[in-house]
Amino acid sequence: MSENGKTFEESHFHLYDFPTVSIPRLSHLNPDTDRLISEMKPVVLTDTELVASAQKWNLDYLEKNIGPGSYTVYLSNNKKFKYFDESKIREHNLNFTPPTERIEMKFWDFAERLRNWKDGEKRMYLQQPLNDTVGKNMVDDFLSFNWNWIARQKKENNWGPLTSNLLLISTPGNITPVHYDEQENFFAQIHGYKRFILFSPDCYDKLYPHPVWHPHDRQSQVDFDVPQYDKFPKFHDISGQEAVLGPGDVLYLPMYWWHHVETVQHGDYAVSLNFWYKSGPSGKITYPLQGFQKMAVMRNIEKMLVETLKDVNEVGPLLQALVEGRYT
Ligand SMILES: O=C(O)CCC(=O)C(=O)O
Ligand SMILES: [Fe+2]
């Protein structure tokens, strides 16, 4: 139960077509925690105190203390907020209708709209990296994060620098469809509850990602609500891992792991903050390559073909000529 009595009911969760097991929930002091992180396996940490100083970051506190900056908010006519890369629409001159609308807002306008939001209205998702426009109290909260613990993880696991802290504020029921990111992520839940469903990089062929030149690069083409099994038959064989994060929980979300994220439907709005770290120098590579390393190889091949052929429509036929009857 959270302070305001709102919590989540697993029985309300949507049942998808695939089975899942639970992601382990462990203390950061449990030796298995460090082992799982070093093996790039997901784990939920219940007591890192990573963002303990931000547990007060509810709408009222943020409105008073976040400052005059401008915030990116996505609007959706349904539950889904499928990410798209606007630069790729321009770069490849594509006919692409964005599935959500992106607007810039002052935080107080967003807060007002969120307070008055009712189910049935357009859903909202604020997604904005924290920057130096935040007010002094929030800078102090930020400086009080458990940098000790997270810096030790970065060092032990040979990661590169912290690149950003994305602040996410969502209306209940929002869904971030399944995708992967190219960075390591500690995902800290501050307010409300989120359900995560994860799939390992080995599920690449079962999730049919869009081509790398596509605005939906890194996103799966499979819609969990209506999987088109005739087009995506291997999705039949998928299985995942899931967890529900509440205030104080931190998920280690390994680089290249697929994730689908739901803000719990019958609860409150959710506030989260992630910590994205670049991967480190690869060091000594062992064979056979791991799933995430093969994903990186495939991305590079696709990117090279796009660059060389100068026409995204030529990539598929060339790959087909290369493979069919020779490697099939
Ligand atoms: O919380 C969400 O809805 C999405 C978060 C996400 O995809 C990420 O942190 O990489
Ligand atoms: Fe993500």
GROMACS .gro file of C-alpha atoms and ligand atoms in nm:
model
  339
    1MET     CA    1   0.000   0.000   0.000
    2SER     CA    2   0.130   0.345  -0.079
    3GLU     CA    3   0.064   0.640   0.152
    4ASN     CA    4  -0.252   0.751  -0.025
    5GLY     CA    5  -0.391   0.399  -0.011
    6LYS     CA    6  -0.369   0.346  -0.387
    7THR     CA    7  -0.184   0.037  -0.489
    8PHE     CA    8  -0.212  -0.223  -0.762
    9GLU     CA    9  -0.415  -0.538  -0.816
   10GLU     CA   10  -0.237  -0.802  -1.017
   11SER     CA   11  -0.574  -0.946  -1.109
   12HIS     CA   12  -0.638  -0.626  -1.308
   13PHE     CA   13  -0.334  -0.684  -1.524
   14HIS     CA   14  -0.391  -0.760  -1.886
   15LEU     CA   15  -0.309  -1.121  -1.971
   16TYR     CA   16  -0.101  -1.137  -2.287
   17ASP     CA   17  -0.051  -1.443  -2.509
   18PHE     CA   18   0.290  -1.537  -2.368
   19PRO     CA   19   0.407  -1.680  -2.034
   20THR     CA   20   0.627  -1.487  -1.791
   21VAL     CA   21   0.826  -1.557  -1.477
   22SER     CA   22   0.905  -1.302  -1.205
   23ILE     CA   23   1.216  -1.088  -1.207
   24PRO     CA   24   1.396  -1.143  -0.873
   25ARG     CA   25   1.339  -0.875  -0.606
   26LEU     CA   26   1.651  -0.848  -0.391
   27SER     CA   27   1.833  -0.632  -0.141
   28HIS     CA   28   2.128  -0.442  -0.286
   29LEU     CA   29   2.334  -0.618  -0.016
   30ASN     CA   30   2.244  -0.967  -0.143
   31PRO     CA   31   2.552  -1.107  -0.322
   32ASP     CA   32   2.322  -1.232  -0.602
   33THR     CA   33   2.244  -0.869  -0.689
   34ASP     CA   34   2.599  -0.784  -0.794
   35ARG     CA   35   2.628  -1.116  -0.976
   36LEU     CA   36   2.308  -1.059  -1.177
   37ILE     CA   37   2.414  -0.705  -1.271
   38SER     CA   38   2.760  -0.824  -1.378
   39GLU     CA   39   2.594  -1.096  -1.592
   40MET     CA   40   2.363  -0.833  -1.748
   41LYS     CA   41   2.050  -0.997  -1.606
   42PRO     CA   42   1.758  -0.791  -1.478
   43VAL     CA   43   1.690  -0.755  -1.105
   44VAL     CA   44   1.466  -0.532  -0.892
   45LEU     CA   45   1.642  -0.374  -0.596
   46THR     CA   46   1.419  -0.287  -0.304
   47ASP     CA   47   1.651  -0.091  -0.074
   48THR     CA   48   1.914   0.105  -0.269
   49GLU     CA   49   1.779   0.441  -0.145
   50LEU     CA   50   1.905   0.556  -0.486
   51VAL     CA   51   1.647   0.834  -0.507
   52ALA     CA   52   1.527   0.842  -0.144
   53SER     CA   53   1.557   1.223  -0.150
   54ALA     CA   54   1.314   1.227  -0.444
   55GLN     CA   55   1.039   1.021  -0.280
   56LYS     CA   56   0.862   1.354  -0.224
   57TRP     CA   57   0.857   1.434  -0.598
   58ASN     CA   58   0.480   1.425  -0.639
   59LEU     CA   59   0.293   1.666  -0.865
   60ASP     CA   60   0.260   1.938  -0.600
   61TYR     CA   61   0.628   1.930  -0.504
   62LEU     CA   62   0.744   1.921  -0.866
   63GLU     CA   63   0.517   2.209  -0.960
   64LYS     CA   64   0.668   2.422  -0.683
   65ASN     CA   65   1.029   2.324  -0.732
   66ILE     CA   66   1.100   2.210  -1.086
   67GLY     CA   67   1.154   2.561  -1.223
   68PRO     CA   68   1.062   2.748  -1.541
   69GLY     CA   69   1.197   2.501  -1.799
   70SER     CA   70   0.997   2.369  -2.088
   71TYR     CA   71   0.886   2.001  -2.082
   72THR     CA   72   0.823   1.756  -2.363
   73VAL     CA   73   0.482   1.591  -2.334
   74TYR     CA   74   0.340   1.326  -2.567
   75LEU     CA   75  -0.034   1.295  -2.620
   76SER     CA   76  -0.198   0.970  -2.733
   77ASN     CA   77  -0.554   0.892  -2.841
   78ASN     CA   78  -0.510   0.536  -2.715
   79LYS     CA   79  -0.297   0.382  -2.439
   80LYS     CA   80   0.016   0.341  -2.643
   81PHE     CA   81   0.314   0.572  -2.665
   82LYS     CA   82   0.535   0.410  -2.930
   83TYR     CA   83   0.859   0.605  -2.958
   84PHE     CA   84   0.956   0.749  -3.298
   85ASP     CA   85   1.271   0.925  -3.413
   86GLU     CA   86   1.173   1.242  -3.597
   87SER     CA   87   1.520   1.291  -3.746
   88LYS     CA   88   1.480   0.966  -3.944
   89ILE     CA   89   1.158   1.090  -4.106
   90ARG     CA   90   1.348   1.389  -4.247
   91GLU     CA   91   1.672   1.205  -4.320
   92HIS     CA   92   1.506   0.940  -4.538
   93ASN     CA   93   1.220   1.153  -4.665
   94LEU     CA   94   0.959   0.912  -4.530
   95ASN     CA   95   0.584   0.919  -4.538
   96PHE     CA   96   0.524   0.861  -4.170
   97THR     CA   97   0.231   0.956  -3.950
   98PRO     CA   98   0.347   0.982  -3.587
   99PRO     CA   99   0.132   0.772  -3.352
  100THR     CA  100   0.146   1.039  -3.079
  101GLU     CA  101   0.159   1.417  -3.071
  102ARG     CA  102   0.459   1.592  -2.914
  103ILE     CA  103   0.407   1.926  -2.740
  104GLU     CA  104   0.617   2.152  -2.518
  105MET     CA  105   0.463   2.272  -2.191
  106LYS     CA  106   0.551   2.461  -1.876
  107PHE     CA  107   0.539   2.222  -1.584
  108TRP     CA  108   0.256   2.407  -1.409
  109ASP     CA  109   0.037   2.375  -1.719
  110PHE     CA  110   0.112   2.003  -1.731
  111ALA     CA  111   0.040   1.965  -1.357
  112GLU     CA  112  -0.293   2.140  -1.391
  113ARG     CA  113  -0.390   1.924  -1.687
  114LEU     CA  114  -0.284   1.604  -1.509
  115ARG     CA  115  -0.481   1.693  -1.193
  116ASN     CA  116  -0.795   1.738  -1.400
  117TRP     CA  117  -0.731   1.437  -1.627
  118LYS     CA  118  -1.008   1.179  -1.651
  119ASP     CA  119  -1.007   0.832  -1.805
  120GLY     CA  120  -1.136   0.860  -2.161
  121GLU     CA  121  -0.943   1.181  -2.233
  122LYS     CA  122  -0.621   1.190  -2.433
  123ARG     CA  123  -0.347   1.025  -2.231
  124MET     CA  124  -0.033   1.224  -2.148
  125TYR     CA  125   0.329   1.126  -2.101
  126LEU     CA  126   0.590   1.378  -1.989
  127GLN     CA  127   0.934   1.256  -2.090
  128GLN     CA  128   1.220   1.497  -2.040
  129PRO     CA  129   1.581   1.462  -1.925
  130LEU     CA  130   1.651   1.661  -1.605
  131ASN     CA  131   1.856   1.970  -1.683
  132ASP     CA  132   1.999   2.275  -1.508
  133THR     CA  133   1.671   2.471  -1.514
  134VAL     CA  134   1.546   2.278  -1.208
  135GLY     CA  135   1.506   2.479  -0.887
  136LYS     CA  136   1.747   2.474  -0.593
  137ASN     CA  137   1.551   2.228  -0.376
  138MET     CA  138   1.552   1.974  -0.655
  139VAL     CA  139   1.922   2.027  -0.718
  140ASP     CA  140   1.975   1.946  -0.349
  141ASP     CA  141   1.753   1.636  -0.381
  142PHE     CA  142   1.956   1.532  -0.685
  143LEU     CA  143   2.288   1.583  -0.505
  144SER     CA  144   2.155   1.363  -0.220
  145PHE     CA  145   2.091   1.062  -0.445
  146ASN     CA  146   2.287   0.751  -0.348
  147TRP     CA  147   2.570   0.831  -0.591
  148ASN     CA  148   2.796   0.614  -0.380
  149TRP     CA  149   2.612   0.298  -0.467
  150ILE     CA  150   2.548   0.377  -0.833
  151ALA     CA  151   2.905   0.498  -0.893
  152ARG     CA  152   3.031   0.170  -0.749
  153GLN     CA  153   2.806  -0.021  -0.993
  154LYS     CA  154   2.932   0.188  -1.285
  155LYS     CA  155   3.292   0.120  -1.183
  156GLU     CA  156   3.255  -0.253  -1.107
  157ASN     CA  157   3.076  -0.315  -1.436
  158ASN     CA  158   3.305  -0.101  -1.644
  159TRP     CA  159   3.033   0.127  -1.775
  160GLY     CA  160   3.089   0.456  -1.952
  161PRO     CA  161   2.950   0.790  -1.831
  162LEU     CA  162   2.598   0.868  -1.710
  163THR     CA  163   2.434   1.028  -2.015
  164SER     CA  164   2.098   1.141  -1.879
  165ASN     CA  165   1.828   1.110  -1.617
  166LEU     CA  166   1.496   1.090  -1.798
  167LEU     CA  167   1.202   1.210  -1.589
  168LEU     CA  168   0.880   1.026  -1.679
  169ILE     CA  169   0.530   1.127  -1.562
  170SER     CA  170   0.240   0.924  -1.697
  171THR     CA  171  -0.136   0.903  -1.675
  172PRO     CA  172  -0.269   0.568  -1.541
  173GLY     CA  173  -0.283   0.296  -1.806
  174ASN     CA  174  -0.015   0.443  -2.035
  175ILE     CA  175   0.181   0.179  -2.226
  176THR     CA  176   0.532   0.210  -2.363
  177PRO     CA  177   0.536  -0.068  -2.627
  178VAL     CA  178   0.815  -0.322  -2.636
  179HIS     CA  179   1.154  -0.186  -2.747
  180TYR     CA  180   1.521  -0.193  -2.650
  181ASP     CA  181   1.771   0.081  -2.573
  182GLU     CA  182   2.143   0.090  -2.641
  183GLN     CA  183   2.239   0.193  -2.288
  184GLU     CA  184   2.251   0.041  -1.940
  185ASN     CA  185   1.962   0.163  -1.725
  186PHE     CA  186   1.887   0.188  -1.355
  187PHE     CA  187   1.516   0.271  -1.354
  188ALA     CA  188   1.397   0.429  -1.027
  189GLN     CA  189   1.028   0.439  -0.938
  190ILE     CA  190   0.922   0.741  -0.732
  191HIS     CA  191   0.541   0.764  -0.730
  192GLY     CA  192   0.273   0.521  -0.848
  193TYR     CA  193   0.329   0.173  -0.993
  194LYS     CA  194   0.467   0.041  -1.320
  195ARG     CA  195   0.454  -0.309  -1.462
  196PHE     CA  196   0.761  -0.408  -1.664
  197ILE     CA  197   0.771  -0.707  -1.901
  198LEU     CA  198   1.124  -0.788  -2.020
  199PHE     CA  199   1.265  -1.017  -2.288
  200SER     CA  200   1.630  -1.110  -2.333
  201PRO     CA  201   1.831  -1.001  -2.638
  202ASP     CA  202   1.802  -1.363  -2.758
  203CYS     CA  203   1.436  -1.287  -2.840
  204TYR     CA  204   1.545  -1.066  -3.133
  205ASP     CA  205   1.397  -1.296  -3.399
  206LYS     CA  206   1.071  -1.337  -3.206
  207LEU     CA  207   1.010  -0.962  -3.177
  208TYR     CA  208   1.074  -0.850  -3.536
  209PRO     CA  209   1.219  -0.501  -3.479
  210HIS     CA  210   1.155  -0.231  -3.739
  211PRO     CA  211   1.451  -0.164  -3.974
  212VAL     CA  212   1.723   0.062  -3.831
  213TRP     CA  213   1.642   0.346  -4.074
  214HIS     CA  214   1.275   0.346  -3.968
  215PRO     CA  215   1.143   0.612  -3.725
  216HIS     CA  216   1.042   0.316  -3.503
  217ASP     CA  217   1.400   0.179  -3.497
  218ARG     CA  218   1.457  -0.033  -3.179
  219GLN     CA  219   1.079  -0.089  -3.144
  220SER     CA  220   0.914  -0.424  -3.210
  221GLN     CA  221   0.665  -0.443  -3.496
  222VAL     CA  222   0.452  -0.684  -3.291
  223ASP     CA  223   0.148  -0.531  -3.122
  224PHE     CA  224   0.093  -0.731  -2.802
  225ASP     CA  225  -0.283  -0.667  -2.821
  226VAL     CA  226  -0.316  -0.797  -3.179
  227PRO     CA  227  -0.010  -1.008  -3.266
  228GLN     CA  228  -0.027  -1.080  -3.638
  229TYR     CA  229   0.096  -1.438  -3.613
  230ASP     CA  230   0.086  -1.489  -3.990
  231LYS     CA  231   0.341  -1.208  -4.029
  232PHE     CA  232   0.531  -1.270  -3.705
  233PRO     CA  233   0.504  -1.649  -3.642
  234LYS     CA  234   0.802  -1.672  -3.403
  235PHE     CA  235   0.620  -1.446  -3.156
  236HIS     CA  236   0.430  -1.766  -3.064
  237ASP     CA  237   0.741  -1.898  -2.890
  238ILE     CA  238   0.824  -1.596  -2.677
  239SER     CA  239   0.839  -1.591  -2.297
  240GLY     CA  240   0.926  -1.300  -2.071
  241GLN     CA  241   1.005  -1.188  -1.720
  242GLU     CA  242   0.797  -0.939  -1.529
  243ALA     CA  243   0.796  -0.717  -1.221
  244VAL     CA  244   0.587  -0.439  -1.073
  245LEU     CA  245   0.786  -0.142  -0.945
  246GLY     CA  246   0.654   0.077  -0.665
  247PRO     CA  247   0.801   0.378  -0.485
  248GLY     CA  248   1.160   0.306  -0.378
  249ASP     CA  249   1.216   0.018  -0.619
  250VAL     CA  250   1.499   0.030  -0.872
  251LEU     CA  251   1.509  -0.199  -1.176
  252TYR     CA  252   1.840  -0.286  -1.338
  253LEU     CA  253   1.741  -0.293  -1.705
  254PRO     CA  254   2.038  -0.429  -1.899
  255MET     CA  255   2.139  -0.274  -2.229
  256TYR     CA  256   1.962  -0.429  -2.534
  257TRP     CA  257   1.699  -0.605  -2.318
  258TRP     CA  258   1.352  -0.564  -2.462
  259HIS     CA  259   1.099  -0.392  -2.235
  260HIS     CA  260   0.725  -0.320  -2.236
  261VAL     CA  261   0.614  -0.079  -1.962
  262GLU     CA  262   0.262  -0.016  -1.829
  263THR     CA  263   0.161   0.248  -1.581
  264VAL     CA  264  -0.082   0.058  -1.360
  265GLN     CA  265  -0.433   0.119  -1.488
  266HIS     CA  266  -0.648   0.168  -1.180
  267GLY     CA  267  -0.388   0.355  -0.979
  268ASP     CA  268  -0.243   0.701  -0.950
  269TYR     CA  269  -0.020   0.881  -1.202
  270ALA     CA  270   0.340   0.756  -1.206
  271VAL     CA  271   0.667   0.946  -1.158
  272SER     CA  272   0.993   0.770  -1.249
  273LEU     CA  273   1.355   0.869  -1.310
  274ASN     CA  274   1.598   0.660  -1.507
  275PHE     CA  275   1.978   0.661  -1.507
  276TRP     CA  276   2.116   0.586  -1.853
  277TYR     CA  277   2.481   0.485  -1.876
  278LYS     CA  278   2.688   0.427  -2.187
  279SER     CA  279   2.841   0.083  -2.211
  280GLY     CA  280   3.210   0.069  -2.139
  281PRO     CA  281   3.494  -0.030  -2.373
  282SER     CA  282   3.424  -0.392  -2.470
  283GLY     CA  283   3.754  -0.529  -2.337
  284LYS     CA  284   3.833  -0.894  -2.403
  285ILE     CA  285   3.558  -1.048  -2.620
  286THR     CA  286   3.473  -1.415  -2.571
  287TYR     CA  287   3.304  -1.645  -2.824
  288PRO     CA  288   3.039  -1.735  -2.916
  289LEU     CA  289   2.914  -1.377  -2.902
  290GLN     CA  290   2.623  -1.303  -2.668
  291GLY     CA  291   2.277  -1.203  -2.792
  292PHE     CA  292   2.329  -0.831  -2.733
  293GLN     CA  293   2.661  -0.834  -2.917
  294LYS     CA  294   2.496  -0.998  -3.219
  295MET     CA  295   2.226  -0.729  -3.211
  296ALA     CA  296   2.499  -0.465  -3.228
  297VAL     CA  297   2.659  -0.648  -3.525
  298MET     CA  298   2.324  -0.665  -3.710
  299ARG     CA  299   2.263  -0.294  -3.647
  300ASN     CA  300   2.603  -0.210  -3.793
  301ILE     CA  301   2.544  -0.420  -4.105
  302GLU     CA  302   2.206  -0.258  -4.165
  303LYS     CA  303   2.347   0.092  -4.111
  304MET     CA  304   2.632   0.025  -4.352
  305LEU     CA  305   2.391  -0.091  -4.622
  306VAL     CA  306   2.169   0.214  -4.577
  307GLU     CA  307   2.470   0.440  -4.607
  308THR     CA  308   2.615   0.260  -4.909
  309LEU     CA  309   2.297   0.205  -5.108
  310LYS     CA  310   2.154   0.552  -5.037
  311ASP     CA  311   1.803   0.412  -5.070
  312VAL     CA  312   1.627   0.236  -4.782
  313ASN     CA  313   1.414   0.039  -5.030
  314GLU     CA  314   1.723  -0.137  -5.166
  315VAL     CA  315   1.832  -0.282  -4.831
  316GLY     CA  316   1.580  -0.569  -4.814
  317PRO     CA  317   1.635  -0.699  -5.171
  318LEU     CA  318   2.013  -0.691  -5.124
  319LEU     CA  319   1.994  -0.884  -4.796
  320GLN     CA  320   1.758  -1.133  -4.960
  321ALA     CA  321   1.996  -1.187  -5.254
  322LEU     CA  322   2.278  -1.241  -5.008
  323VAL     CA  323   2.096  -1.502  -4.801
  324GLU     CA  324   1.833  -1.687  -5.004
  325GLY     CA  325   1.942  -2.029  -5.122
  326ARG     CA  326   2.291  -1.962  -4.989
  327TYR     CA  327   2.250  -1.931  -4.613
  328THR     CA  328   1.893  -2.058  -4.594
  329LIG     O1  329   0.865   0.397  -1.818
  329LIG     C1  330   0.835   0.387  -1.937
  329LIG     O2  331   0.719   0.398  -1.979
  329LIG     C2  332   0.943   0.360  -2.039
  329LIG     C3  333   1.081   0.365  -1.980
  329LIG     C4  334   1.186   0.318  -2.075
  329LIG     O3  335   1.160   0.268  -2.180
  329LIG     C5  336   1.328   0.333  -2.036
  329LIG     O4  337   1.359   0.388  -1.928
  329LIG     O5  338   1.414   0.290  -2.114
  330FE      FE  339   1.333   0.213  -2.289
   0.00000   0.00000   0.00000
